Amino acid sequence: MTQGWDFEPDDAFPGAPLAYDLAACLRFYSRLPVPRLPGEGDPHRLPDFRTLPRMLPVAGLILAGPGALVLLMAWALGLGPFLAATLAVATGALVTGALHEDGLADVADGFGGGATAERRIEIMRDSRIGAYGGVALVLSLALRIGALATLLDRTGALAAMALLLAASLSRSAALAPMVLLGPARPGGAGASVGTPNRRTIGIVGLLALSLIVIGGISGLPVLGMVLMPFLALAASLGLTALARAKIGGQTGDVIGACQQVAEIAGLLGVIMAIPR
């Protein structure tokens, strides 16, 4: 039996473990109705993050697909870069249930409003949003919409490819706090889902590298394909270091916030490589 999943090899189809991990990623990170796969155990069980993230780059592409499609359709209909970008970002939030945006708002409120680690974690667990969280959400939405609008203006349809890559690479970069930090709440959910192992991280890295190569082949600037993953990872590592200083570990909110800052940084990296 494969560790972390309840299926028997004789009942599984070829490539089943990877398919199960992909399905689990889509369920965990989105509101998409993913059916139970043949031979799969309980699809609603707590995911096993020792192996699950190995399909996260692929899941990121799928989750960004509807937003990229809306971006292209709105652009083709002549709605202009700003409206097209806004509709694309709104579509992405609907697909994920604003999961990462919620994490960003909680982290901003907790890190900005708490005087101690315990108080910061308490604020992060509060469902109400404060001034810091509200400002963080507005800035995140504005930066992503502005970045996509700029990409549409400079590259046209290639902006959709940049959106797909940024969504995928940012979710991969957001694994940094899980790998580098222990759970801030030993009894919380983060302590029971496990930590990505070396093999999983290696697979994530290879898939991310493949996507970067595809982005370069598609027509995006090579320098942009270098800056996007570099800046995305740097942003995630920076927030990871801040989480270590502020709460002594990571939570689901920290991971969601890392995705947001990594996506913004990645999009800005591509823009910097495109002549005005």
CSV table of C-alpha atoms in Angstrom, one decimal:
chain,number,residue,atom,x,y,z
A,1,MET,CA,0.0,0.0,0.0
A,2,THR,CA,1.3,3.4,-0.9
A,3,GLN,CA,2.0,5.6,2.1
A,4,GLY,CA,-0.6,8.3,2.7
A,5,TRP,CA,-3.3,6.8,0.4
A,6,ASP,CA,-5.8,4.0,0.8
A,7,PHE,CA,-5.7,1.9,-2.3
A,8,GLU,CA,-4.4,-1.4,-3.4
A,9,PRO,CA,-1.9,-1.7,-6.3
A,10,ASP,CA,-4.1,-4.3,-8.0
A,11,ASP,CA,-7.1,-2.0,-8.1
A,12,ALA,CA,-5.2,1.1,-9.3
A,13,PHE,CA,-4.7,2.1,-12.9
A,14,PRO,CA,-1.2,2.9,-14.3
A,15,GLY,CA,0.1,6.2,-12.8
A,16,ALA,CA,-2.6,6.1,-10.1
A,17,PRO,CA,-0.5,7.6,-7.3
A,18,LEU,CA,0.3,10.7,-9.4
A,19,ALA,CA,-3.3,11.0,-10.5
A,20,TYR,CA,-4.5,10.7,-6.9
A,21,ASP,CA,-2.0,13.4,-5.8
A,22,LEU,CA,-3.3,15.7,-8.6
A,23,ALA,CA,-6.9,15.1,-7.7
A,24,ALA,CA,-6.1,15.8,-4.0
A,25,CYS,CA,-4.3,19.0,-5.0
A,26,LEU,CA,-7.3,20.2,-7.0
A,27,ARG,CA,-9.7,19.4,-4.1
A,28,PHE,CA,-7.5,21.0,-1.5
A,29,TYR,CA,-6.6,24.2,-3.4
A,30,SER,CA,-9.9,24.9,-5.2
A,31,ARG,CA,-13.7,24.6,-5.2
A,32,LEU,CA,-13.6,22.5,-8.3
A,33,PRO,CA,-15.9,19.3,-8.1
A,34,VAL,CA,-13.2,16.6,-8.5
A,35,PRO,CA,-14.8,13.1,-8.5
A,36,ARG,CA,-13.4,10.1,-6.7
A,37,LEU,CA,-11.0,8.3,-8.9
A,38,PRO,CA,-11.1,4.5,-9.5
A,39,GLY,CA,-9.2,2.7,-6.6
A,40,GLU,CA,-8.8,5.9,-4.6
A,41,GLY,CA,-9.5,6.0,-0.9
A,42,ASP,CA,-11.6,8.5,0.9
A,43,PRO,CA,-11.2,11.7,-1.2
A,44,HIS,CA,-12.1,13.9,1.8
A,45,ARG,CA,-9.4,12.7,4.1
A,46,LEU,CA,-6.6,15.0,5.3
A,47,PRO,CA,-4.1,15.2,2.5
A,48,ASP,CA,-0.6,13.8,2.9
A,49,PHE,CA,1.8,16.7,2.0
A,50,ARG,CA,4.8,14.3,2.0
A,51,THR,CA,3.9,13.4,-1.5
A,52,LEU,CA,0.9,15.4,-2.6
A,53,PRO,CA,2.8,18.6,-3.7
A,54,ARG,CA,4.7,16.7,-6.4
A,55,MET,CA,1.7,17.4,-8.7
A,56,LEU,CA,1.3,21.0,-7.5
A,57,PRO,CA,2.8,22.6,-10.6
A,58,VAL,CA,0.3,20.7,-12.8
A,59,ALA,CA,-2.6,21.5,-10.5
A,60,GLY,CA,-1.5,25.2,-10.6
A,61,LEU,CA,-1.8,25.2,-14.4
A,62,ILE,CA,-5.3,23.6,-14.2
A,63,LEU,CA,-6.5,26.1,-11.6
A,64,ALA,CA,-5.3,29.1,-13.6
A,65,GLY,CA,-6.8,27.7,-16.8
A,66,PRO,CA,-10.3,29.3,-16.5
A,67,GLY,CA,-8.7,32.6,-15.6
A,68,ALA,CA,-6.4,32.5,-18.6
A,69,LEU,CA,-9.3,31.5,-20.9
A,70,VAL,CA,-11.4,34.4,-19.6
A,71,LEU,CA,-8.4,36.7,-20.1
A,72,LEU,CA,-8.1,35.7,-23.8
A,73,MET,CA,-11.8,35.9,-24.4
A,74,ALA,CA,-12.2,39.3,-22.8
A,75,TRP,CA,-9.2,40.6,-24.8
A,76,ALA,CA,-10.6,39.2,-28.1
A,77,LEU,CA,-13.9,40.8,-27.4
A,78,GLY,CA,-12.2,44.2,-27.2
A,79,LEU,CA,-12.9,44.9,-23.5
A,80,GLY,CA,-9.4,46.3,-23.1
A,81,PRO,CA,-6.5,45.2,-20.9
A,82,PHE,CA,-7.8,46.5,-17.5
A,83,LEU,CA,-11.3,44.8,-17.7
A,84,ALA,CA,-9.8,41.6,-19.2
A,85,ALA,CA,-7.3,41.4,-16.4
A,86,THR,CA,-9.9,42.1,-13.7
A,87,LEU,CA,-12.2,39.4,-15.0
A,88,ALA,CA,-9.3,37.0,-15.1
A,89,VAL,CA,-8.3,37.6,-11.5
A,90,ALA,CA,-12.0,37.4,-10.4
A,91,THR,CA,-12.3,34.1,-12.2
A,92,GLY,CA,-9.2,32.8,-10.4
A,93,ALA,CA,-10.6,33.8,-7.0
A,94,LEU,CA,-13.8,32.0,-7.8
A,95,VAL,CA,-12.0,28.8,-8.7
A,96,THR,CA,-9.9,28.7,-5.6
A,97,GLY,CA,-12.6,30.2,-3.2
A,98,ALA,CA,-10.2,33.0,-2.5
A,99,LEU,CA,-8.2,30.5,-0.4
A,100,HIS,CA,-4.8,32.3,-0.9
A,101,GLU,CA,-6.3,35.7,-0.6
A,102,ASP,CA,-7.7,34.7,2.8
A,103,GLY,CA,-4.3,33.6,4.0
A,104,LEU,CA,-2.7,36.8,2.9
A,105,ALA,CA,-5.3,38.9,4.8
A,106,ASP,CA,-4.9,36.8,7.9
A,107,VAL,CA,-1.1,37.1,7.8
A,108,ALA,CA,-1.2,40.8,7.3
A,109,ASP,CA,-3.6,41.3,10.2
A,110,GLY,CA,-1.7,39.0,12.5
A,111,PHE,CA,1.8,40.2,11.7
A,112,GLY,CA,0.8,43.8,11.7
A,113,GLY,CA,-1.5,43.8,14.7
A,114,GLY,CA,0.0,41.4,17.2
A,115,ALA,CA,2.7,42.2,19.8
A,116,THR,CA,3.6,38.6,20.6
A,117,ALA,CA,3.7,35.4,18.6
A,118,GLU,CA,0.8,34.0,20.5
A,119,ARG,CA,-1.3,37.1,19.9
A,120,ARG,CA,-0.4,37.2,16.2
A,121,ILE,CA,-1.5,33.6,15.8
A,122,GLU,CA,-4.7,34.4,17.7
A,123,ILE,CA,-5.4,37.3,15.3
A,124,MET,CA,-4.7,35.1,12.3
A,125,ARG,CA,-7.3,32.5,13.5
A,126,ASP,CA,-9.9,35.3,13.8
A,127,SER,CA,-12.3,35.2,10.8
A,128,ARG,CA,-12.8,38.9,10.9
A,129,ILE,CA,-10.7,41.1,8.6
A,130,GLY,CA,-8.8,44.2,9.9
A,131,ALA,CA,-7.2,47.2,8.3
A,132,TYR,CA,-3.9,45.5,7.6
A,133,GLY,CA,-5.7,42.6,5.9
A,134,GLY,CA,-8.0,44.9,3.9
A,135,VAL,CA,-5.1,46.9,2.6
A,136,ALA,CA,-3.1,43.7,1.8
A,137,LEU,CA,-6.0,42.3,-0.2
A,138,VAL,CA,-6.5,45.6,-2.2
A,139,LEU,CA,-2.8,45.8,-3.0
A,140,SER,CA,-2.7,42.1,-4.0
A,141,LEU,CA,-5.6,42.5,-6.4
A,142,ALA,CA,-4.4,45.8,-7.8
A,143,LEU,CA,-0.9,44.5,-8.4
A,144,ARG,CA,-2.1,41.3,-10.2
A,145,ILE,CA,-4.7,43.1,-12.3
A,146,GLY,CA,-2.1,45.8,-13.2
A,147,ALA,CA,0.5,43.2,-14.0
A,148,LEU,CA,-1.8,41.3,-16.3
A,149,ALA,CA,-3.1,44.4,-18.0
A,150,THR,CA,0.5,45.5,-18.6
A,151,LEU,CA,1.3,42.1,-20.1
A,152,LEU,CA,-1.7,42.2,-22.3
A,153,ASP,CA,-0.7,45.7,-23.6
A,154,ARG,CA,2.9,44.5,-24.3
A,155,THR,CA,2.5,40.9,-25.4
A,156,GLY,CA,-1.1,40.3,-26.3
A,157,ALA,CA,-2.2,36.7,-26.0
A,158,LEU,CA,1.1,35.7,-24.4
A,159,ALA,CA,-0.2,37.3,-21.2
A,160,ALA,CA,-2.3,34.2,-20.7
A,161,MET,CA,0.8,32.0,-20.8
A,162,ALA,CA,2.4,34.3,-18.2
A,163,LEU,CA,-0.7,33.9,-16.0
A,164,LEU,CA,-0.5,30.1,-16.2
A,165,LEU,CA,3.2,30.0,-15.4
A,166,ALA,CA,2.9,32.5,-12.5
A,167,ALA,CA,0.0,30.5,-11.0
A,168,SER,CA,2.0,27.3,-11.2
A,169,LEU,CA,5.4,28.5,-10.1
A,170,SER,CA,3.9,30.6,-7.2
A,171,ARG,CA,2.2,27.5,-5.7
A,172,SER,CA,5.5,25.6,-6.0
A,173,ALA,CA,7.4,28.5,-4.4
A,174,ALA,CA,4.8,28.6,-1.6
A,175,LEU,CA,6.1,25.3,-0.4
A,176,ALA,CA,9.1,27.1,1.1
A,177,PRO,CA,7.6,27.6,4.6
A,178,MET,CA,6.5,23.9,4.8
A,179,VAL,CA,10.0,22.8,4.0
A,180,LEU,CA,12.0,25.3,6.0
A,181,LEU,CA,9.7,25.9,9.1
A,182,GLY,CA,7.9,23.7,11.6
A,183,PRO,CA,4.3,24.3,12.4
A,184,ALA,CA,3.7,27.4,14.4
A,185,ARG,CA,0.9,25.5,16.2
A,186,PRO,CA,2.1,22.0,17.1
A,187,GLY,CA,-1.5,20.8,17.6
A,188,GLY,CA,-2.8,22.5,14.4
A,189,ALA,CA,-3.7,21.0,11.1
A,190,GLY,CA,-0.3,21.9,9.7
A,191,ALA,CA,1.4,19.5,12.1
A,192,SER,CA,-0.6,16.5,10.9
A,193,VAL,CA,-0.4,16.8,7.1
A,194,GLY,CA,3.4,16.2,6.9
A,195,THR,CA,6.3,17.9,5.2
A,196,PRO,CA,7.3,17.4,1.5
A,197,ASN,CA,10.1,14.9,1.3
A,198,ARG,CA,13.2,15.3,-0.9
A,199,ARG,CA,11.8,13.3,-3.7
A,200,THR,CA,8.7,15.4,-3.8
A,201,ILE,CA,10.7,18.6,-3.9
A,202,GLY,CA,12.8,17.2,-6.7
A,203,ILE,CA,9.8,16.4,-8.8
A,204,VAL,CA,8.3,19.8,-8.2
A,205,GLY,CA,11.6,21.4,-9.3
A,206,LEU,CA,11.8,19.4,-12.5
A,207,LEU,CA,8.2,20.2,-13.4
A,208,ALA,CA,8.8,23.8,-12.7
A,209,LEU,CA,11.9,23.8,-14.8
A,210,SER,CA,9.9,22.2,-17.7
A,211,LEU,CA,7.3,24.9,-17.5
A,212,ILE,CA,9.9,27.6,-17.6
A,213,VAL,CA,11.3,26.0,-20.8
A,214,ILE,CA,7.9,25.8,-22.3
A,215,GLY,CA,7.3,29.5,-21.5
A,216,GLY,CA,10.5,30.4,-23.3
A,217,ILE,CA,9.5,28.3,-26.3
A,218,SER,CA,6.1,29.9,-26.4
A,219,GLY,CA,7.6,33.4,-27.0
A,220,LEU,CA,8.0,34.9,-23.6
A,221,PRO,CA,11.4,36.5,-23.1
A,222,VAL,CA,14.2,34.2,-21.8
A,223,LEU,CA,15.2,36.8,-19.2
A,224,GLY,CA,11.6,36.9,-18.0
A,225,MET,CA,11.6,33.1,-17.6
A,226,VAL,CA,14.7,33.5,-15.4
A,227,LEU,CA,13.3,36.3,-13.4
A,228,MET,CA,9.9,34.8,-12.8
A,229,PRO,CA,11.0,31.8,-10.8
A,230,PHE,CA,13.8,33.6,-9.1
A,231,LEU,CA,11.7,36.5,-7.9
A,232,ALA,CA,8.8,34.2,-7.0
A,233,LEU,CA,11.0,32.0,-4.8
A,234,ALA,CA,12.8,35.1,-3.3
A,235,ALA,CA,9.4,36.6,-2.3
A,236,SER,CA,8.3,33.3,-0.7
A,237,LEU,CA,11.6,32.9,1.1
A,238,GLY,CA,11.3,36.5,2.4
A,239,LEU,CA,7.9,36.0,3.8
A,240,THR,CA,9.0,32.6,5.2
A,241,ALA,CA,11.8,34.4,7.1
A,242,LEU,CA,9.3,37.0,8.4
A,243,ALA,CA,7.0,34.2,9.6
A,244,ARG,CA,10.0,32.6,11.5
A,245,ALA,CA,10.6,36.0,13.2
A,246,LYS,CA,6.9,36.8,13.9
A,247,ILE,CA,5.4,33.4,14.9
A,248,GLY,CA,8.3,31.0,15.0
A,249,GLY,CA,6.9,28.7,12.3
A,250,GLN,CA,4.4,28.3,9.5
A,251,THR,CA,0.6,27.9,9.2
A,252,GLY,CA,-1.8,27.5,6.2
A,253,ASP,CA,-2.3,31.2,6.2
A,254,VAL,CA,1.5,31.8,5.8
A,255,ILE,CA,1.6,29.3,2.8
A,256,GLY,CA,-1.4,31.1,1.2
A,257,ALA,CA,0.3,34.5,1.7
A,258,CYS,CA,3.5,33.1,0.2
A,259,GLN,CA,1.6,32.1,-2.9
A,260,GLN,CA,0.2,35.6,-3.3
A,261,VAL,CA,3.5,37.4,-3.0
A,262,ALA,CA,5.2,34.9,-5.2
A,263,GLU,CA,2.7,35.2,-8.0
A,264,ILE,CA,3.0,39.0,-7.9
A,265,ALA,CA,6.8,38.9,-7.9
A,266,GLY,CA,6.7,36.4,-10.8
A,267,LEU,CA,4.5,38.5,-13.0
A,268,LEU,CA,6.6,41.6,-12.3
A,269,GLY,CA,9.7,39.6,-13.3
A,270,VAL,CA,8.2,38.9,-16.7
A,271,ILE,CA,7.2,42.6,-17.2
A,272,MET,CA,10.7,43.8,-16.4
A,273,ALA,CA,12.1,41.7,-19.2
A,274,ILE,CA,9.7,43.1,-21.9
A,275,PRO,CA,10.6,46.3,-23.6
A,276,ARG,CA,8.1,49.1,-23.3
